[in-house]
Coordinates of C-alpha atoms in Angstrom, one line a residue:
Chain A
X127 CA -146.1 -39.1 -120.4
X128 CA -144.9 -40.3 -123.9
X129 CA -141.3 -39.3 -125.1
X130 CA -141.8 -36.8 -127.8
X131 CA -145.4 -35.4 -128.1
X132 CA -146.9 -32.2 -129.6
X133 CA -149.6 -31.7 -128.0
X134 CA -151.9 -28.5 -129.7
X135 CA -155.0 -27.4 -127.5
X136 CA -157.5 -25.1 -129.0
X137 CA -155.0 -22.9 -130.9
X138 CA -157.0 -20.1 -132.5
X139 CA -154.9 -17.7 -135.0
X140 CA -156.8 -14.3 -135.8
X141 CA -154.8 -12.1 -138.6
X142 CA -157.2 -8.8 -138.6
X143 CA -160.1 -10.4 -140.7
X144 CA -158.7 -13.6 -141.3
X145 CA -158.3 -17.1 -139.1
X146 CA -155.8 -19.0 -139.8
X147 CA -156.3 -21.9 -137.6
X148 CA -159.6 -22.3 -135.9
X149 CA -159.7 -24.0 -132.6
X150 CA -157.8 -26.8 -133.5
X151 CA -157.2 -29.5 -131.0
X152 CA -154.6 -32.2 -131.8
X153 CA -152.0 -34.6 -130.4
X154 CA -148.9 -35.9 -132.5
X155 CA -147.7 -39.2 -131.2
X156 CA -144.0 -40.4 -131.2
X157 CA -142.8 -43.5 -133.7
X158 CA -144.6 -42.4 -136.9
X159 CA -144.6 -40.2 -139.4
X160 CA -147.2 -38.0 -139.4
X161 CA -148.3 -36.2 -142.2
X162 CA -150.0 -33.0 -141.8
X163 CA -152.0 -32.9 -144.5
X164 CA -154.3 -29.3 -146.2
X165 CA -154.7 -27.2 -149.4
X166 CA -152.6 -23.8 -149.6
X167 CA -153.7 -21.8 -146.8
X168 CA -155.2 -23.9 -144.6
X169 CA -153.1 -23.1 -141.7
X170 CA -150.7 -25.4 -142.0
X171 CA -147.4 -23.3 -141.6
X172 CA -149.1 -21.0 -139.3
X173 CA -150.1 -24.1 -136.3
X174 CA -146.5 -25.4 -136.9
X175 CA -145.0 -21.7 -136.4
X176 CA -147.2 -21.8 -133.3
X177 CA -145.6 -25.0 -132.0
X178 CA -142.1 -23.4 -132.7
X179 CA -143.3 -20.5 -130.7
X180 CA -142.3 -17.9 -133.5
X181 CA -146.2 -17.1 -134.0
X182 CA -147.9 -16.2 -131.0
X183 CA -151.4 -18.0 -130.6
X184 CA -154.6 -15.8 -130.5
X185 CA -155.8 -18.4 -128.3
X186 CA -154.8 -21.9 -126.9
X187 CA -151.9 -23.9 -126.4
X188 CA -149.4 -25.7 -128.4
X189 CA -146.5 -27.6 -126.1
X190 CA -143.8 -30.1 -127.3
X191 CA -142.5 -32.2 -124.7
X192 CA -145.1 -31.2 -122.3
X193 CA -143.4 -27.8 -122.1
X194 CA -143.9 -24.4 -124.0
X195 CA -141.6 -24.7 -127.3
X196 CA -140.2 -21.1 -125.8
X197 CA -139.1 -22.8 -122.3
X198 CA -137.4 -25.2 -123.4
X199 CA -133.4 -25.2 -122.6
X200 CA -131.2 -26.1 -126.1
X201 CA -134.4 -26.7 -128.1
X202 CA -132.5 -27.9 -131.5
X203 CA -131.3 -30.8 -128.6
X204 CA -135.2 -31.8 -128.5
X205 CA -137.1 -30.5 -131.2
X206 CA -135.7 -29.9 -135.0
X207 CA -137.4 -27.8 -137.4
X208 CA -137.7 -27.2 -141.3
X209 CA -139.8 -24.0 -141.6
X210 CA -138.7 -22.4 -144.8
X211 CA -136.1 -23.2 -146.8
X212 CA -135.6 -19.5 -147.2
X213 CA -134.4 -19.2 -143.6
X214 CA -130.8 -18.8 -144.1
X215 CA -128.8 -15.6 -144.8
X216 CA -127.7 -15.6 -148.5
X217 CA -124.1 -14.2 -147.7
X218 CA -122.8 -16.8 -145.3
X219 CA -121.6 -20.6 -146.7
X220 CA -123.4 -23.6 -146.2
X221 CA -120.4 -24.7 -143.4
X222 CA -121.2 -21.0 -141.3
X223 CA -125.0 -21.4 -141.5
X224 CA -124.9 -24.4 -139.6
X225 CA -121.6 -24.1 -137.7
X226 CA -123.6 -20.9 -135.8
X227 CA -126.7 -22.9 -135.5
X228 CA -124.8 -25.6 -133.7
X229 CA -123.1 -23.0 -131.6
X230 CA -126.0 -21.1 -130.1
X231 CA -127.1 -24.4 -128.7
X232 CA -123.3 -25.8 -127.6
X233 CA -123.5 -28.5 -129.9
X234 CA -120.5 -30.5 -131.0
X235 CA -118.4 -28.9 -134.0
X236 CA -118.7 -32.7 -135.5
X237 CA -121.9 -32.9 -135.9
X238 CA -121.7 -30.0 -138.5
X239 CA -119.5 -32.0 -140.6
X240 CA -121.9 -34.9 -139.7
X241 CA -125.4 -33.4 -141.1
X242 CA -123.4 -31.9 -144.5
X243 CA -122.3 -35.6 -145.1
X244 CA -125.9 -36.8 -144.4
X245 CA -128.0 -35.0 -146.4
X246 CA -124.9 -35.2 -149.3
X247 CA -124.1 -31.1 -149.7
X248 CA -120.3 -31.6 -148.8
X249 CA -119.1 -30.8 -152.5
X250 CA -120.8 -27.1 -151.6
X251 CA -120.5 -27.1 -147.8
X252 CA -118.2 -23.9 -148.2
X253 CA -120.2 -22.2 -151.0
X254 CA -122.4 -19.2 -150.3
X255 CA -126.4 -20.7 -149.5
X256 CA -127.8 -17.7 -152.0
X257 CA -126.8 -19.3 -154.9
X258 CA -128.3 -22.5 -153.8
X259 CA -131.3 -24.3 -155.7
X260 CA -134.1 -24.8 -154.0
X261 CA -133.8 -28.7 -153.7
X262 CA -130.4 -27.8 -151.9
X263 CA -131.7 -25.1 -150.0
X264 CA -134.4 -27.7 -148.5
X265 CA -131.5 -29.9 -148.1
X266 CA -129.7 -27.4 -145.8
X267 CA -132.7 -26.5 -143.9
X268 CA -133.0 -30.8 -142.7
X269 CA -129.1 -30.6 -142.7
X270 CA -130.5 -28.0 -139.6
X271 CA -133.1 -29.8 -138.4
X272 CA -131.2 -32.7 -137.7
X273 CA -127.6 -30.9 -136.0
X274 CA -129.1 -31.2 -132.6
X275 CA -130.1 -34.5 -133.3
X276 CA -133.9 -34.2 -131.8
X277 CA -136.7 -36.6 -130.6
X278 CA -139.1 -34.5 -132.3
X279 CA -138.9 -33.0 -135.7
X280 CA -141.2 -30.6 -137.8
X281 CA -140.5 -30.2 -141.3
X282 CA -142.8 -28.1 -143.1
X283 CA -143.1 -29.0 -147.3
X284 CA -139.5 -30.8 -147.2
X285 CA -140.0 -32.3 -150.5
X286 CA -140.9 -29.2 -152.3
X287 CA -138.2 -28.5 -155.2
X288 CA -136.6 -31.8 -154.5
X289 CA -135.5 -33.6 -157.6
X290 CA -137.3 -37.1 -157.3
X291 CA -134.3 -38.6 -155.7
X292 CA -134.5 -36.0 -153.4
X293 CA -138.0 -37.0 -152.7
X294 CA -137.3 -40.7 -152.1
X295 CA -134.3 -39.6 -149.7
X296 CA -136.4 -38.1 -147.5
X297 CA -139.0 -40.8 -147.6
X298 CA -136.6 -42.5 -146.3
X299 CA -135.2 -40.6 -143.4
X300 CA -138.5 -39.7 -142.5
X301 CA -139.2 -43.3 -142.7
X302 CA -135.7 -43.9 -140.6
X303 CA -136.4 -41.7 -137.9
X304 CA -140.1 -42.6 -137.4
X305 CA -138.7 -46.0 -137.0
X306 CA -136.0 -44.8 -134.1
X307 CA -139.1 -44.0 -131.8
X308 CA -138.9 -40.5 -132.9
X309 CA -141.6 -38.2 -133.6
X310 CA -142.3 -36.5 -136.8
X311 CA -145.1 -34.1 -138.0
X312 CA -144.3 -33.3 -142.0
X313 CA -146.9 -31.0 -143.6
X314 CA -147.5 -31.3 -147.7
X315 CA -150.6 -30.2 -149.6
X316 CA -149.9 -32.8 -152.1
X317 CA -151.4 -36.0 -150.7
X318 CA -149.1 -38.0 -153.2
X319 CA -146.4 -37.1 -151.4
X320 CA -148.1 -38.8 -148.3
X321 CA -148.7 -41.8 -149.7
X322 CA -145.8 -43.8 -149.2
X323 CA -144.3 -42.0 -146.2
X324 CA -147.1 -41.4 -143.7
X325 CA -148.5 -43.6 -141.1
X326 CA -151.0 -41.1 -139.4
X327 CA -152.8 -38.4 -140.9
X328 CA -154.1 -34.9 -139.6
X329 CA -156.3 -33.2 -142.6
X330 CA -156.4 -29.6 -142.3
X331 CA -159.4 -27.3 -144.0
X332 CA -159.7 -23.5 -143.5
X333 CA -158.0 -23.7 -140.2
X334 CA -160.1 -26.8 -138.4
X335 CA -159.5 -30.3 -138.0
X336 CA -160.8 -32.1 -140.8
X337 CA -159.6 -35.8 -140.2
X338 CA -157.2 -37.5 -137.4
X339 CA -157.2 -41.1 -138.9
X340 CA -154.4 -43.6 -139.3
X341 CA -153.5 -43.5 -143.2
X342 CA -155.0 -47.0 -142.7
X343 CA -158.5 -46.4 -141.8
X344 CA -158.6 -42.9 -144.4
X345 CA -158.6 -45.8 -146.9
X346 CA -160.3 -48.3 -145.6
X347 CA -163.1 -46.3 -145.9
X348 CA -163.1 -44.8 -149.1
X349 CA -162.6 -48.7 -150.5
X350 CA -164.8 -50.3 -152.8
X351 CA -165.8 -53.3 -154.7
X352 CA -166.3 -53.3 -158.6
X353 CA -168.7 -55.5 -159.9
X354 CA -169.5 -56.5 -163.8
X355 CA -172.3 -58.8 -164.8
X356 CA -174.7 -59.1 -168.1
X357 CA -177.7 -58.8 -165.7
X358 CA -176.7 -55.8 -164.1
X359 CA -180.2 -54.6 -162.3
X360 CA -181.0 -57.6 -161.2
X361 CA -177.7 -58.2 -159.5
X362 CA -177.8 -54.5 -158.2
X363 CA -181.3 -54.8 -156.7
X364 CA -180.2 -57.8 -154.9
X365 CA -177.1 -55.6 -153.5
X366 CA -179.5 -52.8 -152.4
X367 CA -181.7 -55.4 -150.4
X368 CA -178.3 -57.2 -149.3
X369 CA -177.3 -53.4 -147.6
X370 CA -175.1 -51.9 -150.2
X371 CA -175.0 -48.6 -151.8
X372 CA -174.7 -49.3 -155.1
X373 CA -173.6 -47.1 -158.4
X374 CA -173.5 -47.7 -162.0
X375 CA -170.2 -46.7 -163.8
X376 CA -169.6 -45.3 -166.8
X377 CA -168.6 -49.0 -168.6
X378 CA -171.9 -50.5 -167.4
X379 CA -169.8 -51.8 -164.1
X380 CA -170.8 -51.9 -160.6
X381 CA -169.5 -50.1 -158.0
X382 CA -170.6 -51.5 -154.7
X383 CA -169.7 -49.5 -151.0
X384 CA -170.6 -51.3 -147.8
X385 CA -169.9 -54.6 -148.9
X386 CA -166.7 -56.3 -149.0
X387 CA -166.1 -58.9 -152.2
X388 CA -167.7 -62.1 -150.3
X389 CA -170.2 -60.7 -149.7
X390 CA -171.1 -59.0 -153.3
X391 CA -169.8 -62.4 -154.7
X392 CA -172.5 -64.7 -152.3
X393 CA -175.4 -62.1 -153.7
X394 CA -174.5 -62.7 -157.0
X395 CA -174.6 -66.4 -156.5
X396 CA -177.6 -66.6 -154.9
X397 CA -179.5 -64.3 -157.2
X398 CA -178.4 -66.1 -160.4
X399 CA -176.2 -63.4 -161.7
X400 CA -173.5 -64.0 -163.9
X401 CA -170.5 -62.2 -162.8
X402 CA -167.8 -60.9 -165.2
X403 CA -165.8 -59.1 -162.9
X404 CA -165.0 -58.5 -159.2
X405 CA -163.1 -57.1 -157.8
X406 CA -161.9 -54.4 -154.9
X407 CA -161.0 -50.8 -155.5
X408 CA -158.6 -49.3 -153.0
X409 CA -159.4 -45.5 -153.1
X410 CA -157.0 -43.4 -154.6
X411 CA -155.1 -41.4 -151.3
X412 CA -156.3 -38.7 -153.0
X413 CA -159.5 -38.9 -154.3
X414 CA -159.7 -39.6 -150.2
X415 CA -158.5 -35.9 -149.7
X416 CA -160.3 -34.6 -152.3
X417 CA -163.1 -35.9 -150.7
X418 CA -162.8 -34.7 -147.1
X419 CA -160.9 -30.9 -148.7
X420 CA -163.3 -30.3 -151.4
X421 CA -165.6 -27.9 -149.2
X422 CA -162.6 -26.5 -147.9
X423 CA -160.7 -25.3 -150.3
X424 CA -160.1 -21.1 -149.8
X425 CA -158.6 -20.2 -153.1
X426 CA -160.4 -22.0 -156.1
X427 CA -159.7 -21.4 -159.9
X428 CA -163.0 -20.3 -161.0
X429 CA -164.0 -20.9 -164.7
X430 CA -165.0 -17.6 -167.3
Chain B
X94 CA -128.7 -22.5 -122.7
X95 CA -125.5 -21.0 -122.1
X96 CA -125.1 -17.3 -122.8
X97 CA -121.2 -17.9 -124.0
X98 CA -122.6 -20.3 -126.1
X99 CA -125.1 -17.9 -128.1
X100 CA -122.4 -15.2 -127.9
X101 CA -119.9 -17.8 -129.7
X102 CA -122.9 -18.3 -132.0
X103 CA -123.6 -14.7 -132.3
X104 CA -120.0 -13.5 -133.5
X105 CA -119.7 -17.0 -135.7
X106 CA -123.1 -14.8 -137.7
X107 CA -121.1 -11.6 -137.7
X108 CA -117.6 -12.8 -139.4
X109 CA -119.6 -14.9 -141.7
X110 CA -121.1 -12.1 -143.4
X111 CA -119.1 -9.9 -146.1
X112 CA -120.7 -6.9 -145.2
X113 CA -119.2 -6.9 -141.8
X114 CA -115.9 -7.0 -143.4
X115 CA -116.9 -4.2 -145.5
X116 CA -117.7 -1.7 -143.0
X117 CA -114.9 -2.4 -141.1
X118 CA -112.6 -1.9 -143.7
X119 CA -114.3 1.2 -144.6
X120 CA -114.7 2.3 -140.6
X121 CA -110.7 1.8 -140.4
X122 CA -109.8 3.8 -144.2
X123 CA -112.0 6.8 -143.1
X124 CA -111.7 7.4 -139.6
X125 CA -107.7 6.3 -140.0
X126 CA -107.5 8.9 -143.3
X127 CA -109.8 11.1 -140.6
X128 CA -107.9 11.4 -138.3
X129 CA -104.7 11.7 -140.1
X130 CA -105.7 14.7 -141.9
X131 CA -107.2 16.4 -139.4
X132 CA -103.9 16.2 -137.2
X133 CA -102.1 17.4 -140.1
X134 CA -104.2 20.5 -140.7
X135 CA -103.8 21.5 -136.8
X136 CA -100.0 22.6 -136.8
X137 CA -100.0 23.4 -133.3
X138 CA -102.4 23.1 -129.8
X139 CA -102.2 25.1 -126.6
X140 CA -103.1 21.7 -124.7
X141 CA -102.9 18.3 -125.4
X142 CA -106.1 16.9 -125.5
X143 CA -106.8 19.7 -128.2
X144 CA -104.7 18.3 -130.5
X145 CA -106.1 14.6 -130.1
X146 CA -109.4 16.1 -130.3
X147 CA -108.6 17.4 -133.6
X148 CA -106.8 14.0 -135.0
X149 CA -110.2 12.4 -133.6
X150 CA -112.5 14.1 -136.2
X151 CA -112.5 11.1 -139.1
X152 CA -115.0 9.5 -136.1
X153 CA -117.9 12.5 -136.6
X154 CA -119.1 11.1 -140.3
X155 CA -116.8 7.7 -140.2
X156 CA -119.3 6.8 -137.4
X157 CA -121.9 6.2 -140.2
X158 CA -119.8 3.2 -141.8
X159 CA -120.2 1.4 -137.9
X160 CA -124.1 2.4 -138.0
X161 CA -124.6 0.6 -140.8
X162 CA -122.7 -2.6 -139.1
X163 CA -124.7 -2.5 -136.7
X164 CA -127.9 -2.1 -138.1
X165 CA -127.4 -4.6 -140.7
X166 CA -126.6 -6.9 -137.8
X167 CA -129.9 -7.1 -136.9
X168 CA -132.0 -6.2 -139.6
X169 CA -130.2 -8.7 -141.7
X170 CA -132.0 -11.3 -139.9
X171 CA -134.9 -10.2 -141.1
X172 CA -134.4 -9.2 -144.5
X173 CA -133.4 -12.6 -145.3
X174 CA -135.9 -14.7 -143.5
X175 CA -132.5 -15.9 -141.3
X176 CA -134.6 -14.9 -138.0
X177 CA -136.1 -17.9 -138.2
X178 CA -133.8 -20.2 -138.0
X179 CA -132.4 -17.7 -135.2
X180 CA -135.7 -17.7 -133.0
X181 CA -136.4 -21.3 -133.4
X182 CA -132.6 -21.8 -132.2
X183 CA -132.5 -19.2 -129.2
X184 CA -136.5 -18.7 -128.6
X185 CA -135.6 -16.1 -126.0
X186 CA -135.2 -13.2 -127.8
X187 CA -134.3 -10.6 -125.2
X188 CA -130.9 -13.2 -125.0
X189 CA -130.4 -13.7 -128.8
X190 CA -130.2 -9.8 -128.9
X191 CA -128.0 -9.5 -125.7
X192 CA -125.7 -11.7 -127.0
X193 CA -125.7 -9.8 -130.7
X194 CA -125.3 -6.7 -128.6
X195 CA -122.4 -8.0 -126.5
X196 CA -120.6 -9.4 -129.7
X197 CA -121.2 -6.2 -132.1
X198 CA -120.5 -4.0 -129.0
X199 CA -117.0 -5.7 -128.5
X200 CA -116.4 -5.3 -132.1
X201 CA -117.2 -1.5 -131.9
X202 CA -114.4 -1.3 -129.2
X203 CA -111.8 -3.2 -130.2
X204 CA -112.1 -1.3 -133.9
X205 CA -112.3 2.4 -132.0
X206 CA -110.1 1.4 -129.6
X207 CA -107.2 0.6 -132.5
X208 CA -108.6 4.3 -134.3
X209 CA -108.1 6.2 -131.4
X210 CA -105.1 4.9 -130.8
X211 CA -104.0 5.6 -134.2
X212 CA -105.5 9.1 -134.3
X213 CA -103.4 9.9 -131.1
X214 CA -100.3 8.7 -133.0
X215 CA -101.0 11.4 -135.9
X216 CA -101.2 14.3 -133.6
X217 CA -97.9 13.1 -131.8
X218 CA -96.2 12.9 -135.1
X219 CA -98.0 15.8 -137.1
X220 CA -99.9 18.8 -134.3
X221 CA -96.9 20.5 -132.6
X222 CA -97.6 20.6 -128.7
X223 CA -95.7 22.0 -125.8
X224 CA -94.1 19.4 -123.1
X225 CA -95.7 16.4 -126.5
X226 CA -98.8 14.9 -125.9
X227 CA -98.0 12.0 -123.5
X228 CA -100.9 8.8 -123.8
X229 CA -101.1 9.2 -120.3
X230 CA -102.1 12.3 -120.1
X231 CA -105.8 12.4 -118.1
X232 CA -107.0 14.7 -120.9
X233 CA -105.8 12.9 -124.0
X234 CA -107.1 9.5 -121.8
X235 CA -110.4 11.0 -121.5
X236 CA -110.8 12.5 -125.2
X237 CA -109.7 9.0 -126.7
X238 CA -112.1 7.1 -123.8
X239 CA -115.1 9.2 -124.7
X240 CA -114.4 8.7 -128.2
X241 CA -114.7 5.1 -128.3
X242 CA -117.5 5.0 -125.5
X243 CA -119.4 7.8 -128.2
X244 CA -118.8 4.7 -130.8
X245 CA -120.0 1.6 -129.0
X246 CA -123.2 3.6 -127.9
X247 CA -123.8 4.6 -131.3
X248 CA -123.5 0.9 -132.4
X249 CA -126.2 0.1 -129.9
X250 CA -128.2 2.4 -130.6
X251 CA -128.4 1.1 -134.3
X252 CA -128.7 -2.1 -133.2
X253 CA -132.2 -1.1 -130.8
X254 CA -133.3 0.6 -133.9
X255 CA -132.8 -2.5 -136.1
X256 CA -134.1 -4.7 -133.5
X257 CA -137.8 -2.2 -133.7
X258 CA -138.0 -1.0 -136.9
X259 CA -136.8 -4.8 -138.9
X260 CA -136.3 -2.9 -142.0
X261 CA -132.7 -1.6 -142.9
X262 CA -133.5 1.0 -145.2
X263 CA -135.6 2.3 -142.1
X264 CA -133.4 1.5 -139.5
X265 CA -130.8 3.4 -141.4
X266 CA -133.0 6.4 -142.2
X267 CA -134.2 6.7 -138.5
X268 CA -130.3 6.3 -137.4
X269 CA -128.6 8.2 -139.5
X270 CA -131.0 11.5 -139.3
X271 CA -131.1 11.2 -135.5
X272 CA -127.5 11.1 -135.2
X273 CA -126.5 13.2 -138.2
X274 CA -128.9 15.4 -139.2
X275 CA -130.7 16.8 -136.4
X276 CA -127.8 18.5 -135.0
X277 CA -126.8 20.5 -137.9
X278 CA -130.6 21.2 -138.5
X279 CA -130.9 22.6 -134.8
X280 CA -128.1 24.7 -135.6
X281 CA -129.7 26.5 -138.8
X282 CA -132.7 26.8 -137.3
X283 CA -131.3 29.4 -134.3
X284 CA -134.1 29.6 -132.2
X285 CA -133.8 28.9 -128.3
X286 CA -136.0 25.8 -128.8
X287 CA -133.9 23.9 -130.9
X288 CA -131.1 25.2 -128.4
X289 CA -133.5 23.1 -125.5
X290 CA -134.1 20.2 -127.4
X291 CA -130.2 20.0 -129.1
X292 CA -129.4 19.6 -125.4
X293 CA -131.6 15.6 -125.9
X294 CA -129.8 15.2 -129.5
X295 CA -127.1 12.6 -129.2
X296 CA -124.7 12.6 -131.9
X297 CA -121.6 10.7 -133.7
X298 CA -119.3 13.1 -131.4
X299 CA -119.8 13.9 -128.0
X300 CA -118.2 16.9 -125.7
X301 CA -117.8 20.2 -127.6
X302 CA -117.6 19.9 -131.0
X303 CA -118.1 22.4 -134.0
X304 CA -120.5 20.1 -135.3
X305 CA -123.0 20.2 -132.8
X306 CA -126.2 23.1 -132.5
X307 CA -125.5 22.8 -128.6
X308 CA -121.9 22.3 -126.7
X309 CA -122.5 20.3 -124.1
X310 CA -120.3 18.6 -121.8
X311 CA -119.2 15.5 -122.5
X312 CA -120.5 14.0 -119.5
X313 CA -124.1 15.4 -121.1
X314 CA -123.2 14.4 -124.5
X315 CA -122.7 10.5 -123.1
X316 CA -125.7 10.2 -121.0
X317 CA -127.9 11.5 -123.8
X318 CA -126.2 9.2 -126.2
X319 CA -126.4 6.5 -123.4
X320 CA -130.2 6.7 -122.9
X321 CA -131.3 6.5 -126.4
X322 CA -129.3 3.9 -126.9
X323 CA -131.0 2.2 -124.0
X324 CA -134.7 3.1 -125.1
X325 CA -134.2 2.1 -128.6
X326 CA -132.7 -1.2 -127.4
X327 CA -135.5 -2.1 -124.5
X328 CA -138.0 -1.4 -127.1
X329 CA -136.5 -3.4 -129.4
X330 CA -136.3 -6.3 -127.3
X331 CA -140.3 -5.7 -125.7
X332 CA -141.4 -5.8 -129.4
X333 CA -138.9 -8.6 -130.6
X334 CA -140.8 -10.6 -127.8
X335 CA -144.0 -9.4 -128.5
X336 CA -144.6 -9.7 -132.7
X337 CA -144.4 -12.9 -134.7
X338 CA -141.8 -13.4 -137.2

C-alpha cells in the first residue's frame, strides 16, 4: 500500500432533506498537492469532516492510512488537519492552544516553539487567539496542523483571509510538503487559488464527483487555437472538413477546438488562406471550472 | 495514545482558561466566608461533628460557583468551536471526557479538600465544644469526607450534563435547578409525593441538612448524588460518540 492515502468509498451524507455528499468515490494520492476543488456548499467541508471522523457518514467509508481516521493511535503523528480556523477557544494564548494540542498526543514541548516560528506568530505566541485576525487565526490552525508533523494533511480553505503574502506562504509549504512525499488534500472554491499550487484536482458539484484529472489534462482539454485570416469562411470550411469545431469570435477571429496549431496552420496553407494570426489559447483554470460547476452550482444570484 | 498524556493535555485546557481561575477564586471567597460565618453564628455544639457541620454550610450555595467550572469545562468546547480541534486530536471521545473528568474531578478535591479543611479550623477557633473538636475525630472525618465527596460528584454531574446538553446556558439551567431548586420546591409543596421523589433528589449538601424537603442519610444522600452523576455522564459520553460535531 502507498504511504499516506485517503481513500473515500461511497460516502453518502443525508442532513434530514438535504445530501451533502452523494456517493462519492475517491482516492488521494501521496507527493502532490491536491486541490479539492467545488462552489459553497458542495460538500466540501462535510467529506473532509468525514475523513477526520468528526461527521459520521450516512453511508460508506472514508480511511486514511488504510485505517478508520477514529482508530488511529496519536493521529496529529499521521494526519494534520485545518478544519476551521474558528477551532480554538478565544480565552487561551496562542502558546496554550497548541502546547495542549501537542500534549494530548505526547508530542515534544519543542515542537510547539517550532510551528509558532514556522508559520511566523511568535511576536503574539502568548496573546489571547480571540483577538486574532482571521489571516492569523488560519495561521494558528496550520501552526496545528503541522505540530505532529504528519504524512498526511487536510487543510480546508487555508488561504481564506490571508493577506496575499499569506497566500504565497502557503503556496509554498503546500508546495514544500507535497514535495517531501507527503500527502495533501486542500479544499478552495476559488479555482485561482488552485492554479499555481495544485497538481491533481478533485471537482466537487452538489455532493458528486465532478472531475478527478491531473491539473494538466483539466487544461489540456479546455485548450484552443485562435485563428485570424481575411478569408475567414473559406479557411473555416476547410477546418470543419479537416475535423475541427470551429467558432467565430466576437473580433472576426477564429477559434478552432480539436486541432492543435500545425495542424490549423497546414489547412490554411493548403486552402490558400492568408493567415493573420495563430495562435494557441490555454483555457483560463477557471473558465475550466466554470465549465464543469456551472450545472452545479446550489445557491445562484438570481436577477429581478 | 497515552491516557496521562490526554490527562496532561486536559488540565494544560483547564489552567489556560480565565474562567477557571474565576470560579475558583470565587469557590474559595464564598465557601471560605461560608464557613466562617456559619461557625461563628453556632456558639456552642453538643457533639463535634455538629459544629463542623455548621462551619460546612458556605458549600450548600458555594457549590454553584464549582457547577459552573465544571460545566463550562465542557461546554466550552463547544461554544467556541474548540471541540474540533479536541475530537480531531483525541477521536475517542469516551477518553477525551475521562480524562477532562479525571482532571476537573482532581481539581474539585484538592479545592474542597483545602475548604473543609478550613471550615473545620473556624469551628475549632469560633463554635465552643466539649473535650474540642479533634480532626480525628470519626464524626468530624466523616462530615468533612462527605463534604468534599458531595463536591466532586456534583462537578461530575455538571460535567455529564455539559457533555449531553453542549449548550452552557442549558447545561447550567438543567444543573442548577436539579441541584438547587428541586429540593426547596419539594419542601413547599408538602405532599407525601414529593416526600417519595425528594428521597431521588441529589443536592449541593448531602446527610441531614435544613435545606433539604427529605433528610436522608448521608449514605442515601451519596448514592443518589453518585448515580445521577453517573447517568448524566454515560449519556454524555453515548451521545458525544454518537452526534457529529
Amino acid at each position: 500500500m502507498l504511504a499516506g492515502v485517503i481513500e473515500v468509498r461511497g460516502l453518502t451524507k443525508r442532513y434530514r432533506s438535504r445530501v451533502a455528499v452523494d456517493a462519492l468515490t475517491v482516492t488521494i494520492e501521496p507527493g502532490r498537492v491536491t486541490g479539492f476543488l467545488g462552489p459553497n456548499g458542495s460538500g466540501k467541508t462535510t467529506t473532509m469532516r468525514c475523513i477526520l471522523g468528526l461527521t459520521r457518514p450516512t453511508a460508506g467509508t472514508a480511511t486514511v492510512l488504510g485505517r478508520p481516521y477514529r482508530e488511529l493511535a496519536r493521529p496529529m503523528r499521521r494526519v494534520g488537519a485545518l478544519i476551521d480556523p474558528r477551532a480554538r477557544h478565544p480565552g487561551r494564548t496562542a502558546y496554550a492552544h497548541l502546547l495542549c494540542l501537542a500534549q494530548s498526543n505526547a508530542l515534544p514541548w519543542a515542537r510547539v516553539d517550532e510551528v509558532i516560528e514556522l508559520v511566523g506568530l511568535e511576536p503574539v505566541a502568548d496573546d489571547r487567539v480571540g483577538g486574532f485576525s482571521l489571516g492569523m487565526a488560519q495561521r494558528l490552525g496550520i501552526a496545528a496542523a503541522l505540530l505532529g508533523d504528519p504524512d498526511v494533511l487536510l487543510l480546508d480553505e487555508p488561504v481564506n483571509g490571508l493577506d496575499p503574502e499569506g497566500i504565497r506562504w502557503v503556496r509554498e509549504l503546500l508546495r514544500l510538503l507535497a514535495d517531501e512525499g507527503r500527502t495533501v488534500l486542500v479544499s478552495s472554491h476559488l479555482m485561482s487559488e488552485m492554479e499555481d499550487t495544485a497538481d491533481h484536482l478533485v471537482v466537487l458539484g452538489r455532493g458528486r464527483l465532478l472531475a478527478d484529472v491531473p491539473m494538466a489534462d483539466l487544461l489540456g482539454a479546455h485548450a484552443a487555437v485562435r485563428v485570424r485570416s481575411p478569408q475567414a469562411p473559406l479557411l473555416a470550411s476547410a477546418l470543419q472538413r479537416a475535423g475541427g469545431s470551429v467558432e467565430l469570435e466576437i473580433d472576426g477571429a477564429l477559434r478552432v477546438e480539436g486541432l492543435d496549431p500545425e495542424a490549423v496552420g497546414d489547412v490554411a496553407f493548403a486552402t490558400g488562406a492568408r493567415v493573420h494570426e495563430l495562435s494557441r489559447i490555454t483555457a483560463s483554470l477557471e473558465a475550466a471550472y466554470l465549465e464543469l460547476t456551472g450545472d452545479d452550482v446550489e445557491y445562484r444570484a438570481v436577477a429581478r | 495514545m497515552p491516557f496521562r498524556s490526554v490527562v496532561v493535555s486536559e488540565w494544560t485546557k483547564l489552567r489556560s482558561v480565565r474562567s477557571t481561575w474565576w470560579c475558583t477564586a470565587l469557590y474559595l471567597l464564598v465557601v471560605g466566608a461560608g464557613g466562617w460565618f456559619g461557625a461563628a453564628i453556632t456558639e456552642s455544639a453538643p457533639e463535634p461533628y455538629l459544629a463542623v457541620g455548621s462551619a460546612l454550610t458556605g458549600f450548600g450555595f458555594g457549590q454553584i460557583v464549582l457547577v459552573v467550572l465544571a460545566v463550562l469545562a465542557v461546554t466550552g468546547e463547544f461554544r467556541t468551536g474548540m471541540v474540533l480541534a479536541s475530537f480531531a486530536s483525541v477521536p475517542r471521545r469516551g477518553r477525551l471526557l475521562l480524562a477532562k473528568t479525571v482532571v476537573v474531578g482532581a481539581w474539585c478535591v484538592l479545592l474542597s479538600s483545602a475548604l473543609a479543611l478550613f471550615c473545620w479550623f473556624a469551628a475549632t477557633r469560633l463554635t465552643a465544644v466539649e473535650g474540642g473538636i479533634p480532626l480525628t475525630d470519626p464524626g468530624v472525618l466523616r462530615q468533612l469526607g462527605v463534604q468534599v465527596a458531595a463536591a466532586t460528584l456534583t462537578g461530575v454531574l455538571a460535567l455529564g450534563l455539559g457533555a449531553l446538553l453542549r449548550s452552557s446556558a442549558g447545561a447550567l439551567g438543567v444543573a442548577l435547578g436539579v441541584l438547587f431548586l428541586l429540593h426547596p420546591l419539594l419542601a413547599i409543596s408538602e405532599t407525601s409525593a414529593g416526600d417519595r421523589i425528594g428521597r431521588f433528589v441529589p443536592a449541593l449538601r448531602v446527610g441531614e441538612d435544613a435545606f433539604l424537603a427529605v433528610q436522608t442519610p448521608w449514605q442515601t444522600g451519596l448514592l443518589v448524588l453518585a448515580s445521577w452523576a453517573a447517568a448524566a455522564w454515560v449519556l454524555g459520553v453515548v451521545l458525544l460518540e454518537r452526534r457529529d460535531v
